[in-house]
Short mmCIF file of C-alpha atoms in Angstrom, two decimals:
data_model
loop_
_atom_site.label_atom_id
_atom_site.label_comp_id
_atom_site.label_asym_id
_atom_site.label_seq_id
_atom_site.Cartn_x
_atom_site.Cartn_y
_atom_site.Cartn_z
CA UNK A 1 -50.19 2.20 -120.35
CA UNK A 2 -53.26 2.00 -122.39
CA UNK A 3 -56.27 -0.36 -121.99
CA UNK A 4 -54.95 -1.46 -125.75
CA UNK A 5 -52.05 -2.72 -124.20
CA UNK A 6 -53.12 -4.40 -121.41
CA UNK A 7 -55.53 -6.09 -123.29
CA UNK A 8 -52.78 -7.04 -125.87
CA UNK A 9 -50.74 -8.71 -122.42
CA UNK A 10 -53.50 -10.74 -121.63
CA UNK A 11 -54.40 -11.99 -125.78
CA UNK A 12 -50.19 -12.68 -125.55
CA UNK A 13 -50.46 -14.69 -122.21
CA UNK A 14 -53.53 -16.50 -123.40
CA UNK A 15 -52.04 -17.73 -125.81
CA UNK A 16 -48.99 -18.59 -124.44
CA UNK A 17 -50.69 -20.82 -122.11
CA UNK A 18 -52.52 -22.62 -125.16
CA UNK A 19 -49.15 -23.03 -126.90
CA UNK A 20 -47.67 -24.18 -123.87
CA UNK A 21 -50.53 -26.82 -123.35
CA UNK A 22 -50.32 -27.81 -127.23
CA UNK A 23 -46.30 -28.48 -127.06
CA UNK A 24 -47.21 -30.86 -123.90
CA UNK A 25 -49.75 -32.67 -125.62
CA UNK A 26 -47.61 -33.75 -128.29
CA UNK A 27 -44.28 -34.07 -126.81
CA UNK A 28 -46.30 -36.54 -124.16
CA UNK A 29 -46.94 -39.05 -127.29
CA UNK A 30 -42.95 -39.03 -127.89
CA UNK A 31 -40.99 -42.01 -126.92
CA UNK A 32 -38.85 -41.16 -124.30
CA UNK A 33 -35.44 -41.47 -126.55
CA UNK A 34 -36.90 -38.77 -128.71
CA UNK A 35 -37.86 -36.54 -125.51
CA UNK A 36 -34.29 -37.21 -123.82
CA UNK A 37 -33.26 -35.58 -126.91
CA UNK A 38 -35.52 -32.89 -126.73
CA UNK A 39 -34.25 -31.33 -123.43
CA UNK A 40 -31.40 -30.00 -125.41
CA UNK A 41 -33.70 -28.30 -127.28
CA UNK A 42 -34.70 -25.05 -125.23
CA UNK A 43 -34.80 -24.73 -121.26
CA UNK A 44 -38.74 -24.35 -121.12
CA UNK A 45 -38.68 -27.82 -122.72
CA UNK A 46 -36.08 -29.03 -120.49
CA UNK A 47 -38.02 -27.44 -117.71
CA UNK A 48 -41.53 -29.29 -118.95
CA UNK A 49 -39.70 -32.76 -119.74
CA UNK A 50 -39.22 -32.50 -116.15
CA UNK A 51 -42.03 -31.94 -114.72
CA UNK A 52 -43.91 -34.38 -112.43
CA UNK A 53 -47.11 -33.75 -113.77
CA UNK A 54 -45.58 -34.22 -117.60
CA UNK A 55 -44.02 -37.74 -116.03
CA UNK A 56 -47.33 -38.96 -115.42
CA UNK A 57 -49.07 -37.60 -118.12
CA UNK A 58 -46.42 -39.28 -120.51
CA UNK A 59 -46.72 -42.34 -118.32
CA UNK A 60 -50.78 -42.18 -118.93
CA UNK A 61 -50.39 -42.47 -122.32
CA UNK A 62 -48.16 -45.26 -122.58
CA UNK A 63 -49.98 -47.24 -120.59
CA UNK A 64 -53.36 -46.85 -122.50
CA UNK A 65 -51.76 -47.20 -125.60
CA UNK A 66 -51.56 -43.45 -127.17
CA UNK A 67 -48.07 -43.53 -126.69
CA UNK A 68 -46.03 -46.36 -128.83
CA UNK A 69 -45.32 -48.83 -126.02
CA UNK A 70 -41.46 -49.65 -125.73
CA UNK A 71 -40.75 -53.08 -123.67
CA UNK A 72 -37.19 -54.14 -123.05
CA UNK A 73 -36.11 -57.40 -121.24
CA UNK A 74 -32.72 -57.57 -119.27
CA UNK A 75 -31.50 -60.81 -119.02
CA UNK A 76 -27.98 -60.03 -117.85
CA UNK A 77 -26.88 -57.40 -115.23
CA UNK A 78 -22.66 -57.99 -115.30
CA UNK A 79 -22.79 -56.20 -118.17
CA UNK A 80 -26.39 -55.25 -118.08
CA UNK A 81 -27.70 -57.15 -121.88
CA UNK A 82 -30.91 -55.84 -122.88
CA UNK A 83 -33.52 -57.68 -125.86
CA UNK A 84 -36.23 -55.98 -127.58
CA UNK A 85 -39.51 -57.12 -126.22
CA UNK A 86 -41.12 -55.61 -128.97
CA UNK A 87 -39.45 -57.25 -131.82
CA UNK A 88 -40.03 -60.62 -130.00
CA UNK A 89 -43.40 -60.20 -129.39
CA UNK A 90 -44.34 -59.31 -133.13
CA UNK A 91 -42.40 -62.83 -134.15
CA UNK A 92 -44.31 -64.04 -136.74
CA UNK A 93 -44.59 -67.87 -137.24
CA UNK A 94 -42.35 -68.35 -140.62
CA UNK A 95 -39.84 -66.46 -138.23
CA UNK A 96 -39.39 -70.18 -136.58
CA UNK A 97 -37.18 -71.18 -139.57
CA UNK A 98 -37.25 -75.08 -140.11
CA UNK A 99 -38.48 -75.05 -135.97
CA UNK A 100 -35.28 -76.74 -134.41
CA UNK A 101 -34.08 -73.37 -132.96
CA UNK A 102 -31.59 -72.69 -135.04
CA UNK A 103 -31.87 -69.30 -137.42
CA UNK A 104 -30.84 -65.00 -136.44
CA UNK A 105 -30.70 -64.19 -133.46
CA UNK A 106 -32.46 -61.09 -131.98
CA UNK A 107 -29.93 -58.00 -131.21
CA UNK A 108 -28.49 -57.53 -128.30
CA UNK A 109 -28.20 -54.24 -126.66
CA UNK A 110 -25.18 -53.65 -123.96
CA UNK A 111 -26.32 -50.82 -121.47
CA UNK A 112 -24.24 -48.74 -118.68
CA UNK A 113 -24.73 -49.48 -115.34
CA UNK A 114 -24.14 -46.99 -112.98
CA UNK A 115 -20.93 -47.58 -111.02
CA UNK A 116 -20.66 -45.71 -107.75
CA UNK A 117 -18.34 -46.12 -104.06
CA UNK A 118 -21.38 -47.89 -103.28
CA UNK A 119 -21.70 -49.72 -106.01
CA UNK A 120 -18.54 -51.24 -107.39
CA UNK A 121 -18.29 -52.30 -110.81
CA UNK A 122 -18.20 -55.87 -110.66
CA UNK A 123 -20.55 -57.78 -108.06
CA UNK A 124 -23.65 -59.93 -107.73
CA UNK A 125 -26.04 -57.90 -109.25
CA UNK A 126 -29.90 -59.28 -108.98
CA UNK A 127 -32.79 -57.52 -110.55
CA UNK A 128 -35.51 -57.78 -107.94
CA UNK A 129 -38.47 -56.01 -109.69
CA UNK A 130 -40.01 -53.65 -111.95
CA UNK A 131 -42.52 -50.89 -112.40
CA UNK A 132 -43.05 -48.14 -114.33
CA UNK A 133 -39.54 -48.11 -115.81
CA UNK A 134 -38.15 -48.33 -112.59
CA UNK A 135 -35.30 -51.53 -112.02
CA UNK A 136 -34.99 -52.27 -108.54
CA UNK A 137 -31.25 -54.14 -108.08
CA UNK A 138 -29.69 -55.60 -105.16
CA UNK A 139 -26.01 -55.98 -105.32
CA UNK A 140 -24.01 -58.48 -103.37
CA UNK A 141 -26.82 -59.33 -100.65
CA UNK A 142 -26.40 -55.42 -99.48
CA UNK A 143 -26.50 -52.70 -101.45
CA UNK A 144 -30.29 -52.07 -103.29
CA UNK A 145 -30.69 -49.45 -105.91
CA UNK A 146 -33.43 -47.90 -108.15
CA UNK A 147 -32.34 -47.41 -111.91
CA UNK A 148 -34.29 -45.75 -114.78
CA UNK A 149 -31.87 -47.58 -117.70
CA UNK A 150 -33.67 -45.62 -120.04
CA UNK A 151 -32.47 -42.37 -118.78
CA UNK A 152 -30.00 -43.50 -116.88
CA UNK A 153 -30.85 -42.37 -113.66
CA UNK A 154 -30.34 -43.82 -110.51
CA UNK A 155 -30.24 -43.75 -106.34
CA UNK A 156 -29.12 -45.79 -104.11
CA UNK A 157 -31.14 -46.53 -101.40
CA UNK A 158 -30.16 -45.99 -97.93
CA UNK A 159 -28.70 -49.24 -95.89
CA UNK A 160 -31.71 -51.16 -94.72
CA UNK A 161 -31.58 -52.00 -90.68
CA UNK A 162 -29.44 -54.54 -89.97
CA UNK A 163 -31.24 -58.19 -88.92
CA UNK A 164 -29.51 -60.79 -86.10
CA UNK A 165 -27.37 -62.99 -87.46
CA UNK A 166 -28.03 -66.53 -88.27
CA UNK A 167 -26.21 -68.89 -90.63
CA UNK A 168 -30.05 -70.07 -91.87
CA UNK A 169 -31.33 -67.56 -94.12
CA UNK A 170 -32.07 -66.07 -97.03
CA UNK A 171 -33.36 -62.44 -98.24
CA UNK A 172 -36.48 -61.99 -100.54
CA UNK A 173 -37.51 -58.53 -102.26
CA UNK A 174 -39.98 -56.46 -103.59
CA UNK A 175 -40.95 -53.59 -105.42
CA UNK A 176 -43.91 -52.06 -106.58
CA UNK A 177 -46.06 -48.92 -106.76
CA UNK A 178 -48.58 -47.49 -104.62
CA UNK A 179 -50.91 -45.49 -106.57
CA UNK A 180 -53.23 -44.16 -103.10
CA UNK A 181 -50.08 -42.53 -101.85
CA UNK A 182 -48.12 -41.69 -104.91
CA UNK A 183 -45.14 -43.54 -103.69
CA UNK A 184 -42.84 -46.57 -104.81
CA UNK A 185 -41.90 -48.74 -101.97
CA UNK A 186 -39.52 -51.65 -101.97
CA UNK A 187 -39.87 -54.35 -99.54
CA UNK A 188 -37.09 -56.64 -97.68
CA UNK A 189 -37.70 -59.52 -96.18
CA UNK A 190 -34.99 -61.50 -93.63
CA UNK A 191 -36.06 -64.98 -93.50
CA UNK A 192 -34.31 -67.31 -90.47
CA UNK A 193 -34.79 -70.92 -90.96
CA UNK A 194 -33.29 -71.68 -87.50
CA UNK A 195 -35.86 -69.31 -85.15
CA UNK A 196 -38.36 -70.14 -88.32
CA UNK A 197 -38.78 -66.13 -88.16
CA UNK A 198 -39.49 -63.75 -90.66
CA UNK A 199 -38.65 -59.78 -90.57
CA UNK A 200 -40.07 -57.28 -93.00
CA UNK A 201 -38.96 -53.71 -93.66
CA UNK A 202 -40.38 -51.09 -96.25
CA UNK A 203 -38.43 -48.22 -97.97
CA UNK A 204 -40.64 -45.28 -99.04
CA UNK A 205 -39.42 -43.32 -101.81
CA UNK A 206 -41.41 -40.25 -100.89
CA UNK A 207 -39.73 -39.99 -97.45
CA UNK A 208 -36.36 -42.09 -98.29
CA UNK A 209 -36.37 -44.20 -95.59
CA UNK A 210 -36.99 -47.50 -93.99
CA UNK A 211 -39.10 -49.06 -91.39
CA UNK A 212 -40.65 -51.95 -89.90
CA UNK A 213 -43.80 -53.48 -90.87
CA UNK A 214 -45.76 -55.70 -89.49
CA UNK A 215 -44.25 -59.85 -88.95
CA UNK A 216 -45.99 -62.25 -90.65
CA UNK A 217 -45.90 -66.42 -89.42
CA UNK A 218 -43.22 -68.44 -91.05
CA UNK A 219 -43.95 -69.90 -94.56
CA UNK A 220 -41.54 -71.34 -96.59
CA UNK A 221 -40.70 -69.08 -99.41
CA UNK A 222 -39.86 -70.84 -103.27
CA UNK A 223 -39.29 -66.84 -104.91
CA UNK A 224 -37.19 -64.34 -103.99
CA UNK A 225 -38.10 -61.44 -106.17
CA UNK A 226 -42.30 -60.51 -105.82
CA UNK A 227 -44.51 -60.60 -108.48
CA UNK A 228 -46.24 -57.05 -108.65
CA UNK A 229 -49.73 -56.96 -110.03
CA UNK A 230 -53.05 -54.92 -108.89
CA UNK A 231 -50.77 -52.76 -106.11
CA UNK A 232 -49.84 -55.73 -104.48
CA UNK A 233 -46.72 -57.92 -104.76
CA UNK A 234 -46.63 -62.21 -104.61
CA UNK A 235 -44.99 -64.64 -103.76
CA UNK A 236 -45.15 -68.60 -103.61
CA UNK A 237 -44.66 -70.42 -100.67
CA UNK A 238 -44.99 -74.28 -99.85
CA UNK A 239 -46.95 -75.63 -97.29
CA UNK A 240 -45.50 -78.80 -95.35
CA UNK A 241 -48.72 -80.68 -96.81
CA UNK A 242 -47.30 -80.99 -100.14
CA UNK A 243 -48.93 -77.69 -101.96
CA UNK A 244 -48.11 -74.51 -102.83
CA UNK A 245 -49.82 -71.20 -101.57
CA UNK A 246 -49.41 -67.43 -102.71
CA UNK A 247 -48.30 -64.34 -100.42
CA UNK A 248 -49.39 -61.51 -101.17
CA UNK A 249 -49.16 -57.84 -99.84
CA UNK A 250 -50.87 -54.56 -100.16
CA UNK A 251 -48.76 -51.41 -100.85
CA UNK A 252 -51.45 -49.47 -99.94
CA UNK A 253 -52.60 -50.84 -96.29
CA UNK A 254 -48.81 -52.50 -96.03
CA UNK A 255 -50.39 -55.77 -94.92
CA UNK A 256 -49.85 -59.63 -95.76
CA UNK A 257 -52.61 -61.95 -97.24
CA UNK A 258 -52.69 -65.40 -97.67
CA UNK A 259 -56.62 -65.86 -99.29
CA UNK A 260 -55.51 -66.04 -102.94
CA UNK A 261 -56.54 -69.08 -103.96
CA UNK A 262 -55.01 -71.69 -106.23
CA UNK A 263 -57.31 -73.73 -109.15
CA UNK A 264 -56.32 -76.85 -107.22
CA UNK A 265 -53.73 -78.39 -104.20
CA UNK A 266 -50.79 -78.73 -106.06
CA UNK A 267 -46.66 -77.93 -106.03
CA UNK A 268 -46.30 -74.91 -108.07
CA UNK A 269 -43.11 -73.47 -109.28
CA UNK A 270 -43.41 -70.07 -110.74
CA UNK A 271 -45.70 -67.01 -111.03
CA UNK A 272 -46.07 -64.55 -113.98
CA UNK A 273 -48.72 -61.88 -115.70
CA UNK A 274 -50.40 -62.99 -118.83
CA UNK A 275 -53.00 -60.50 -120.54
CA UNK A 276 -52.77 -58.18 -116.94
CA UNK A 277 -53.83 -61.32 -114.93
CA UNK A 278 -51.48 -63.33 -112.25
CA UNK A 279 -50.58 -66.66 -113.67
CA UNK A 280 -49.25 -69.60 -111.91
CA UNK A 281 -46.83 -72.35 -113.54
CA UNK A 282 -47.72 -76.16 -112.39
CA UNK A 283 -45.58 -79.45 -113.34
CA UNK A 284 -48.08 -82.46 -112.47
CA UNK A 285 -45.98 -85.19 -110.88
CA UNK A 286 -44.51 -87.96 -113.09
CA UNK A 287 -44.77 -85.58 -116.96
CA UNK A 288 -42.49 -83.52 -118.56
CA UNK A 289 -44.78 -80.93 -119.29
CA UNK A 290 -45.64 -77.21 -118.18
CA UNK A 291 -49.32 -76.07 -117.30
CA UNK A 292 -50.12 -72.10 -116.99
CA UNK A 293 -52.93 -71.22 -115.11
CA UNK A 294 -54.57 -67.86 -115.64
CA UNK A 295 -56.80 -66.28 -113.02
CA UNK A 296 -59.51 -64.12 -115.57
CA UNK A 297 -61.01 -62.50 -112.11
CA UNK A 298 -58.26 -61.49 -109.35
CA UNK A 299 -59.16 -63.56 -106.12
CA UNK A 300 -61.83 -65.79 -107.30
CA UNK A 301 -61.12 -69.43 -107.57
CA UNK A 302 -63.66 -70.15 -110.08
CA UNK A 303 -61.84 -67.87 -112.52
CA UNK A 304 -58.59 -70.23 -113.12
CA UNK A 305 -58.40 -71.15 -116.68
CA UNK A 306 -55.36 -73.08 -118.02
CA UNK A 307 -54.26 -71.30 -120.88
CA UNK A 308 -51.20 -72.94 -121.94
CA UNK A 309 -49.65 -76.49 -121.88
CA UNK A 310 -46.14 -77.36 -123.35
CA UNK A 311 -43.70 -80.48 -123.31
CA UNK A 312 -40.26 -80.60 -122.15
CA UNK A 313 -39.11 -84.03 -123.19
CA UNK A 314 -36.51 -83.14 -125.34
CA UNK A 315 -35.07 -81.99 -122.17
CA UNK A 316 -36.31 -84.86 -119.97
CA UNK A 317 -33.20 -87.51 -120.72
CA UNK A 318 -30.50 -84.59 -120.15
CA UNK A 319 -31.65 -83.27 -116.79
CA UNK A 320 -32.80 -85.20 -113.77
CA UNK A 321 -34.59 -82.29 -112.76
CA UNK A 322 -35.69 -80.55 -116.09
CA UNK A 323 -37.70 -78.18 -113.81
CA UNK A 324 -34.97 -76.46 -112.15
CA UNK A 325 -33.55 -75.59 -115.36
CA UNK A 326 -36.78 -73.78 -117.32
CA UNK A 327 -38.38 -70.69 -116.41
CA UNK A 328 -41.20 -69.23 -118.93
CA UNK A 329 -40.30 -65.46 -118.42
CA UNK A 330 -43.46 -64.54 -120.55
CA UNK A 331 -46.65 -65.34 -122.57
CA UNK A 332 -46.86 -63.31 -125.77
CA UNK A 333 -50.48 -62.92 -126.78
CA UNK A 334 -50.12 -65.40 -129.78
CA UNK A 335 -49.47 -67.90 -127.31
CA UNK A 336 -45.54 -68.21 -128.21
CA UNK A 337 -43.41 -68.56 -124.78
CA UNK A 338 -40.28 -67.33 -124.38
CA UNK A 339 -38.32 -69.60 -121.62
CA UNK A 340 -35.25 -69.07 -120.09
CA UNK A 341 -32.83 -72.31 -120.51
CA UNK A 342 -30.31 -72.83 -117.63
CA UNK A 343 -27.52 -75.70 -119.12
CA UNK A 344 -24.60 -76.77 -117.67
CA UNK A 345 -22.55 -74.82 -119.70
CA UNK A 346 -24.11 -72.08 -121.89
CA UNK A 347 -27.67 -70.52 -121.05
CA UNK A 348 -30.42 -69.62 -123.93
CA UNK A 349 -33.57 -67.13 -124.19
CA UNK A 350 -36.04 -69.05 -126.15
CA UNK A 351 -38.71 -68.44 -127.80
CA UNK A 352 -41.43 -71.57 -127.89
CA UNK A 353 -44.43 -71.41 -130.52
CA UNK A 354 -46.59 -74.11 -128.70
CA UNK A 355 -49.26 -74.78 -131.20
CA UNK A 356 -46.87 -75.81 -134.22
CA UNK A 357 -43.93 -77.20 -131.71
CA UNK A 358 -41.27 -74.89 -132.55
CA UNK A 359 -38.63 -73.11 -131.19
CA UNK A 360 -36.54 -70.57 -132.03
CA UNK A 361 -32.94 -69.34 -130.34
CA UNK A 362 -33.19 -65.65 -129.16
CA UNK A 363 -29.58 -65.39 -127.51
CA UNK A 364 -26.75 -67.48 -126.30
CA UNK A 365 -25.07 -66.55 -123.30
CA UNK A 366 -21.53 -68.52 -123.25
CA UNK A 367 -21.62 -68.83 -119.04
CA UNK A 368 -23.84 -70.19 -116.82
CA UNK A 369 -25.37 -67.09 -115.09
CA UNK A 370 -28.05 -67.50 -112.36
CA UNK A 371 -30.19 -64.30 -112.97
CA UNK A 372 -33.91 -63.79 -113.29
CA UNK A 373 -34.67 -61.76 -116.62
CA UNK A 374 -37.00 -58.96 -115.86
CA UNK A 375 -39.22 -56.58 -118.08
CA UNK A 376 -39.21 -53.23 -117.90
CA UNK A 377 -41.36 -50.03 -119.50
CA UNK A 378 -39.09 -46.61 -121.37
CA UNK A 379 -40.49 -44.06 -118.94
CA UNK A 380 -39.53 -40.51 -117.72
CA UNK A 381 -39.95 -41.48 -114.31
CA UNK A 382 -37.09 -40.54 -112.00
CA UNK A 383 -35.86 -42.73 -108.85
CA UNK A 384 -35.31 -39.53 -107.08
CA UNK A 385 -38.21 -37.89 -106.42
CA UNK A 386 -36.21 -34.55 -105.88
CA UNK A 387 -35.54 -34.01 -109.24
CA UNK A 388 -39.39 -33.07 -110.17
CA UNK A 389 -40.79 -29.85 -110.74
CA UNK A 390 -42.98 -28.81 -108.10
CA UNK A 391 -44.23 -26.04 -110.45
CA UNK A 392 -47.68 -26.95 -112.61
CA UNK A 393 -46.11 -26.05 -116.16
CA UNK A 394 -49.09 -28.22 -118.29
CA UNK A 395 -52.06 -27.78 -116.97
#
């Protein structure tokens, strides 16, 4: 072989590095129902689609907004009933109708769940958290699973260790993302009232299995699925003085905190994100009315702004306890809230446009379904880290 040729190999393989890098760079600004579709087209793409560094590159994007962001909201898991998040966060405000909540109602989506011997196809099926695409589920108090209802992919965990028994307690979850180790964790608590004990055990993706952490002192917990926001998870819990605290813990040193503090002592009943900052839901004694306080600067007290207040008395003469029956799921960044409504018979999505006091119907669910709605990202990423490529393809 001449040196024409072997220069002519290396011009060839230069190049097919550069095309190889261009065809990542633009399939990693597809939305991931285009790229799903994509994999059919050759087995280098298939091969790339796949690839762990291609998951987080796509996941990059999305995330700072080079990718079209693509939000959907289950409110149902038995079947699994999905809303656009999009479409209800670009609402616009003649959208409200004449504001009494009647008008269209959003489209609903029906998705597959995955059905396994593990996982039968009817059951109580709780959506416990949600990052990066990822739905964490817990089905009938035992079985947990990770599910990607984008793609469709799914694992089920292995069985967590067993706790003593007790006829006093209760189970509260967690799932999040630690971005030191590269690894999604879900947490398990075992809560007994009776030995006022609490248990905690952490399943690592990376090494698919479980293990103990360390106890924390018995609090009284008001939420069983944690909040996850700047790589730690939270949780309210009450205090036997009348106030409500937050729990938090770090995915990355796997330890509990209680030092967040709250804009005042006071019985709060919910926690959300608003504008990437933790937000905490407050009903001042004797009102009918909602106050969401945002915290601009994670962990300093000072920072607690109240950003939205909102009246329920509409409500107020049908409920004796209006405030078990709302739960703001979100804060759109026109200020609009949408609210889940739990009625006696029937149970509504809402959307709430607080300045002009309207409301709008987003979906009516005939039965009276206990279920927290969760919202979860269209990403590649898999719940089994096995099915990467361990091979650089982009680079």
């Amino acid at each position: 072989m001449g040196d024409g040729d072997v220069v002519l190999r290396r011009v060839h393989a230069d190049f097919g590095d550069y095309e190889e890098d261009v065809i990542a760079e633009i399939l990693a600004r597809l939305p991931v129902k285009s790229l799903m579709r994509f994999r059919c087209v050759c087995k280098s793409w298939r091969a790339l689609i796949s690839e762990s560094y291609f998951v987080k590159k796509h996941l990059s994007y999305e995330e700072r907004g080079i990718t079209e962001s693509a939000h959907r909201l289950i409110f149902m898991l038995d079947p699994p009933l999905v809303l656009d998040y999009e479409a209800l966060k670009s609402m616009k405000d003649d959208d409200y109708g004449d504001g009494d909540g009647a008008g269209a109602q959003f489209a609903v989506t029906q998705l597959d769940f995955p059905v396994t011997k593990s996982i039968p196809d009817s059951g109580n099926r709780v959506a416990v958290g949600s990052c990066n695409g990822l739905v964490c589920v817990q089905v009938d108090c035992e079985a947990i699973m990770l599910w990607n209802p984008c793609t469709r992919d799914s694992k089920i965990l292995p069985e967590p260790p067993r706790v003593i028994n007790s006829e006093y307690w209760y189970y509260f979850y967690g799932f999040g993302y630690d971005s030191a180790s590269d690894d999604y964790k879900v947490i398990r608590g075992f809560t007994d009232y009776l030995a006022k004990k609490i248990m905690i055990h952490i399943f690592s993706l990376k090494t698919g299995s479980w293990r103990s952490v360390e106890d924390i002192d018995y609090v009284t917990l008001i939420m069983q699925q944690g909040l996850f926001l700047n790589g730690a998870l939270h949780w309210l819990y009450n205090l036997p003085e009348g106030c409500s605290r937050i729990l938090s813990f770090d995915l990355e040193t796997e330890r509990f905190q209680k030092t967040i503090p709250f804009p005042y002592d006071a019985w709060f009943y919910d926690l959300l994100i608003y504008k990437n900052c933790l937000c905490v839901l407050a009903c001042p004694t004797g009102t009918n009315t909602f106050n969401i306080w945002m915290m601009k600067e994670y962990g300093v007290k000072e920072s607690w702004t109240e950003v939205v207040q909102f009246s329920f008395e509409r409500y107020a003469a049908h409920y004796h306890d209006f405030r078990s029956y709302f739960t703001p799921v979100c804060i759109f960044e026109n200020g609009v809230v949408l609210i889940d409504e739990m009625g006696e018979c029937e149970r509504l999505m809402v959307l709430s446009n607080l300045k002009e006091k309207e409301y709008k119907h987003v979906v009516e669910v005939a039965e009276n379904l206990e279920f927290r709605s969760v919202i979860y990202r269209e990403t590649l990423v898999s719940p089994d880290v096995h099915t990467y490529k361990t091979n650089n393809i982009c680079r």
